[in-house]
């Protein structure tokens, strides 16, 4: 049952998210609006579009939520595997289950760590640049080069 619903939800999301489905809905609304004068813009005429759109929206919410839940779980699983297989801290695995306050604390910790890492990188770059300038100063001014004799002009 789960597999069948997952396939149905994926197929429906793919179809309803297509440009053709959008154009079909626009055409349906245009036909409905054009039929207004025929039905004298009656309450029944209005009820048809209101009921139809309400039912479709109600059902689509559940299909979209199911698709997003599966996609989110797949992305989290992939990220967890990347964390597990790398040198990253394993504490980051499963953080989607933390409270907002715990996530804020973890984000603040990451921000501080990133700032420290950036400061180290900046310091190392400045040191490399200083060493390069010191080497240039030791070597002295560039030696003049003499033009090499080329082939004689004919």
PDB file of C-alpha atoms in Angstrom:
ATOM      1  CA  UNK A   1       0.000   0.000   0.000  1.00  0.00           C
ATOM      2  CA  UNK A   2       2.830   2.428   0.888  1.00  0.00           C
ATOM      3  CA  UNK A   3       4.662   1.775  -2.366  1.00  0.00           C
ATOM      4  CA  UNK A   4       1.500   2.181  -4.405  1.00  0.00           C
ATOM      5  CA  UNK A   5       0.646   5.503  -2.727  1.00  0.00           C
ATOM      6  CA  UNK A   6       4.231   6.738  -3.093  1.00  0.00           C
ATOM      7  CA  UNK A   7       4.168   5.995  -6.829  1.00  0.00           C
ATOM      8  CA  UNK A   8       0.728   7.575  -7.188  1.00  0.00           C
ATOM      9  CA  UNK A   9       1.783  10.702  -5.249  1.00  0.00           C
ATOM     10  CA  UNK A  10       4.994  11.066  -7.268  1.00  0.00           C
ATOM     11  CA  UNK A  11       3.216  10.620 -10.590  1.00  0.00           C
ATOM     12  CA  UNK A  12       0.453  13.035  -9.618  1.00  0.00           C
ATOM     13  CA  UNK A  13       2.957  15.642  -8.411  1.00  0.00           C
ATOM     14  CA  UNK A  14       4.925  15.297 -11.654  1.00  0.00           C
ATOM     15  CA  UNK A  15       1.812  15.593 -13.834  1.00  0.00           C
ATOM     16  CA  UNK A  16       0.123  18.414 -11.913  1.00  0.00           C
ATOM     17  CA  UNK A  17       3.375  20.364 -11.792  1.00  0.00           C
ATOM     18  CA  UNK A  18       3.718  20.341 -15.567  1.00  0.00           C
ATOM     19  CA  UNK A  19       3.095  23.314 -17.863  1.00  0.00           C
ATOM     20  CA  UNK A  20       0.393  21.301 -19.657  1.00  0.00           C
ATOM     21  CA  UNK A  21      -1.566  20.830 -16.413  1.00  0.00           C
ATOM     22  CA  UNK A  22      -1.290  24.557 -15.691  1.00  0.00           C
ATOM     23  CA  UNK A  23      -2.589  25.415 -19.164  1.00  0.00           C
ATOM     24  CA  UNK A  24      -5.462  22.946 -18.732  1.00  0.00           C
ATOM     25  CA  UNK A  25      -6.450  24.685 -15.477  1.00  0.00           C
ATOM     26  CA  UNK A  26      -6.257  28.107 -17.093  1.00  0.00           C
ATOM     27  CA  UNK A  27      -8.432  26.837 -19.958  1.00  0.00           C
ATOM     28  CA  UNK A  28     -10.942  25.407 -17.468  1.00  0.00           C
ATOM     29  CA  UNK A  29     -11.199  28.753 -15.661  1.00  0.00           C
ATOM     30  CA  UNK A  30     -11.584  30.630 -18.952  1.00  0.00           C
ATOM     31  CA  UNK A  31     -14.363  28.256 -20.063  1.00  0.00           C
ATOM     32  CA  UNK A  32     -16.060  28.621 -16.679  1.00  0.00           C
ATOM     33  CA  UNK A  33     -15.819  32.430 -16.824  1.00  0.00           C
ATOM     34  CA  UNK A  34     -17.106  32.488 -20.410  1.00  0.00           C
ATOM     35  CA  UNK A  35     -20.091  30.360 -19.395  1.00  0.00           C
ATOM     36  CA  UNK A  36     -21.121  32.968 -16.810  1.00  0.00           C
ATOM     37  CA  UNK A  37     -23.515  34.866 -19.075  1.00  0.00           C
ATOM     38  CA  UNK A  38     -25.110  31.579 -20.186  1.00  0.00           C
ATOM     39  CA  UNK A  39     -25.887  30.665 -16.558  1.00  0.00           C
ATOM     40  CA  UNK A  40     -26.650  34.317 -15.669  1.00  0.00           C
ATOM     41  CA  UNK A  41     -23.772  34.301 -13.136  1.00  0.00           C
ATOM     42  CA  UNK A  42     -25.992  32.309 -10.792  1.00  0.00           C
ATOM     43  CA  UNK A  43     -25.027  31.005  -7.378  1.00  0.00           C
ATOM     44  CA  UNK A  44     -24.874  27.478  -8.814  1.00  0.00           C
ATOM     45  CA  UNK A  45     -22.446  28.677 -11.489  1.00  0.00           C
ATOM     46  CA  UNK A  46     -20.206  30.159  -8.749  1.00  0.00           C
ATOM     47  CA  UNK A  47     -20.628  27.082  -6.560  1.00  0.00           C
ATOM     48  CA  UNK A  48     -19.303  24.825  -9.336  1.00  0.00           C
ATOM     49  CA  UNK A  49     -15.887  26.532  -9.487  1.00  0.00           C
ATOM     50  CA  UNK A  50     -15.684  27.045  -5.718  1.00  0.00           C
ATOM     51  CA  UNK A  51     -16.455  23.409  -4.940  1.00  0.00           C
ATOM     52  CA  UNK A  52     -14.146  22.089  -7.662  1.00  0.00           C
ATOM     53  CA  UNK A  53     -11.172  24.190  -6.630  1.00  0.00           C
ATOM     54  CA  UNK A  54     -11.724  23.455  -2.929  1.00  0.00           C
ATOM     55  CA  UNK A  55     -11.766  19.692  -3.472  1.00  0.00           C
ATOM     56  CA  UNK A  56      -8.709  19.749  -5.737  1.00  0.00           C
ATOM     57  CA  UNK A  57      -6.791  21.992  -3.329  1.00  0.00           C
ATOM     58  CA  UNK A  58      -7.709  19.798  -0.349  1.00  0.00           C
ATOM     59  CA  UNK A  59      -6.451  16.648  -2.061  1.00  0.00           C
ATOM     60  CA  UNK A  60      -3.344  18.284  -3.515  1.00  0.00           C
ATOM     61  CA  UNK A  61      -2.211  19.486  -0.081  1.00  0.00           C
ATOM     62  CA  UNK A  62      -1.872  15.885   1.080  1.00  0.00           C
ATOM     63  CA  UNK A  63      -0.092  14.760  -2.085  1.00  0.00           C
ATOM     64  CA  UNK A  64       2.345  17.669  -1.964  1.00  0.00           C
ATOM     65  CA  UNK A  65       3.022  17.108   1.737  1.00  0.00           C
ATOM     66  CA  UNK A  66       3.703  13.422   1.117  1.00  0.00           C
ATOM     67  CA  UNK A  67       6.102  14.225  -1.717  1.00  0.00           C
ATOM     68  CA  UNK A  68       7.917  16.852   0.382  1.00  0.00           C
ATOM     69  CA  UNK A  69       8.178  14.471   3.341  1.00  0.00           C
ATOM     70  CA  UNK A  70       9.772  11.786   1.186  1.00  0.00           C
ATOM     71  CA  UNK A  71      12.113  14.254  -0.522  1.00  0.00           C
ATOM     72  CA  UNK A  72      13.123  15.754   2.833  1.00  0.00           C
ATOM     73  CA  UNK A  73      13.795  12.328   4.330  1.00  0.00           C
ATOM     74  CA  UNK A  74      15.874  11.344   1.287  1.00  0.00           C
ATOM     75  CA  UNK A  75      17.955  14.543   1.472  1.00  0.00           C
ATOM     76  CA  UNK A  76      18.508  14.120   5.230  1.00  0.00           C
ATOM     77  CA  UNK A  77      19.571  10.506   4.719  1.00  0.00           C
ATOM     78  CA  UNK A  78      22.050  11.537   2.031  1.00  0.00           C
ATOM     79  CA  UNK A  79      23.450  14.316   4.201  1.00  0.00           C
ATOM     80  CA  UNK A  80      23.774  11.967   7.171  1.00  0.00           C
ATOM     81  CA  UNK A  81      25.698   9.503   5.014  1.00  0.00           C
ATOM     82  CA  UNK A  82      28.027  12.270   3.788  1.00  0.00           C
ATOM     83  CA  UNK A  83      28.645  13.369   7.378  1.00  0.00           C
ATOM     84  CA  UNK A  84      29.228   9.791   8.507  1.00  0.00           C
ATOM     85  CA  UNK A  85      31.665   9.078   5.675  1.00  0.00           C
ATOM     86  CA  UNK A  86      33.627  12.336   6.055  1.00  0.00           C
ATOM     87  CA  UNK A  87      35.654  14.104   8.703  1.00  0.00           C
ATOM     88  CA  UNK A  88      32.647  16.209   9.700  1.00  0.00           C
ATOM     89  CA  UNK A  89      31.387  16.065  13.263  1.00  0.00           C
ATOM     90  CA  UNK A  90      28.912  13.220  13.714  1.00  0.00           C
ATOM     91  CA  UNK A  91      26.951  15.511  16.054  1.00  0.00           C
ATOM     92  CA  UNK A  92      25.401  17.021  12.915  1.00  0.00           C
ATOM     93  CA  UNK A  93      23.643  13.784  12.015  1.00  0.00           C
ATOM     94  CA  UNK A  94      19.932  14.004  12.738  1.00  0.00           C
ATOM     95  CA  UNK A  95      19.925  17.690  13.683  1.00  0.00           C
ATOM     96  CA  UNK A  96      16.612  18.125  11.852  1.00  0.00           C
ATOM     97  CA  UNK A  97      15.011  16.624  14.972  1.00  0.00           C
ATOM     98  CA  UNK A  98      16.408  19.313  17.315  1.00  0.00           C
ATOM     99  CA  UNK A  99      14.317  22.094  18.802  1.00  0.00           C
ATOM    100  CA  UNK A 100      14.566  25.614  17.414  1.00  0.00           C
ATOM    101  CA  UNK A 101      16.624  26.720  20.420  1.00  0.00           C
ATOM    102  CA  UNK A 102      19.057  23.802  20.011  1.00  0.00           C
ATOM    103  CA  UNK A 103      19.405  24.582  16.303  1.00  0.00           C
ATOM    104  CA  UNK A 104      20.108  28.252  17.095  1.00  0.00           C
ATOM    105  CA  UNK A 105      22.863  27.249  19.533  1.00  0.00           C
ATOM    106  CA  UNK A 106      24.401  24.881  16.993  1.00  0.00           C
ATOM    107  CA  UNK A 107      24.195  27.582  14.304  1.00  0.00           C
ATOM    108  CA  UNK A 108      25.907  30.082  16.615  1.00  0.00           C
ATOM    109  CA  UNK A 109      28.668  27.527  17.310  1.00  0.00           C
ATOM    110  CA  UNK A 110      29.144  26.958  13.562  1.00  0.00           C
ATOM    111  CA  UNK A 111      29.233  30.702  12.902  1.00  0.00           C
ATOM    112  CA  UNK A 112      31.972  31.195  15.536  1.00  0.00           C
ATOM    113  CA  UNK A 113      33.952  28.253  14.178  1.00  0.00           C
ATOM    114  CA  UNK A 114      33.646  29.598  10.624  1.00  0.00           C
ATOM    115  CA  UNK A 115      34.836  33.041  11.758  1.00  0.00           C
ATOM    116  CA  UNK A 116      37.870  31.501  13.495  1.00  0.00           C
ATOM    117  CA  UNK A 117      38.677  29.428  10.406  1.00  0.00           C
ATOM    118  CA  UNK A 118      38.373  32.480   8.165  1.00  0.00           C
ATOM    119  CA  UNK A 119      40.676  34.467  10.480  1.00  0.00           C
ATOM    120  CA  UNK A 120      43.271  31.665  10.285  1.00  0.00           C
ATOM    121  CA  UNK A 121      43.005  31.592   6.494  1.00  0.00           C
ATOM    122  CA  UNK A 122      43.370  35.381   6.310  1.00  0.00           C
ATOM    123  CA  UNK A 123      46.405  35.284   8.604  1.00  0.00           C
ATOM    124  CA  UNK A 124      48.020  32.524   6.536  1.00  0.00           C
ATOM    125  CA  UNK A 125      47.395  34.435   3.304  1.00  0.00           C
ATOM    126  CA  UNK A 126      48.915  37.598   4.792  1.00  0.00           C
ATOM    127  CA  UNK A 127      51.941  35.625   5.968  1.00  0.00           C
ATOM    128  CA  UNK A 128      52.421  34.051   2.520  1.00  0.00           C
ATOM    129  CA  UNK A 129      52.216  37.470   0.937  1.00  0.00           C
ATOM    130  CA  UNK A 130      54.746  38.898   3.421  1.00  0.00           C
ATOM    131  CA  UNK A 131      57.150  36.016   2.734  1.00  0.00           C
ATOM    132  CA  UNK A 132      56.801  36.572  -1.004  1.00  0.00           C
ATOM    133  CA  UNK A 133      57.646  40.247  -0.587  1.00  0.00           C
ATOM    134  CA  UNK A 134      60.651  39.402   1.612  1.00  0.00           C
ATOM    135  CA  UNK A 135      61.976  37.003  -1.047  1.00  0.00           C
ATOM    136  CA  UNK A 136      61.561  39.660  -3.722  1.00  0.00           C
ATOM    137  CA  UNK A 137      63.446  42.204  -1.593  1.00  0.00           C
ATOM    138  CA  UNK A 138      66.349  39.763  -0.974  1.00  0.00           C
ATOM    139  CA  UNK A 139      66.721  39.007  -4.641  1.00  0.00           C
ATOM    140  CA  UNK A 140      67.280  42.678  -5.377  1.00  0.00           C
ATOM    141  CA  UNK A 141      66.228  44.596  -8.435  1.00  0.00           C
ATOM    142  CA  UNK A 142      65.724  42.591 -11.582  1.00  0.00           C
ATOM    143  CA  UNK A 143      68.814  42.221 -13.724  1.00  0.00           C
ATOM    144  CA  UNK A 144      68.720  43.947 -17.084  1.00  0.00           C
ATOM    145  CA  UNK A 145      68.418  41.563 -19.938  1.00  0.00           C
ATOM    146  CA  UNK A 146      70.211  41.986 -23.212  1.00  0.00           C
ATOM    147  CA  UNK A 147      68.356  41.498 -26.396  1.00  0.00           C
ATOM    148  CA  UNK A 148      69.213  38.187 -27.960  1.00  0.00           C
ATOM    149  CA  UNK A 149      70.513  38.241 -31.460  1.00  0.00           C
ATOM    150  CA  UNK A 150      67.831  37.059 -33.801  1.00  0.00           C
ATOM    151  CA  UNK A 151      67.929  35.964 -37.377  1.00  0.00           C
ATOM    152  CA  UNK A 152      69.229  38.617 -39.724  1.00  0.00           C
ATOM    153  CA  UNK A 153      66.617  40.620 -41.480  1.00  0.00           C
ATOM    154  CA  UNK A 154      66.561  39.915 -45.153  1.00  0.00           C
TER     155      UNK A 154
END
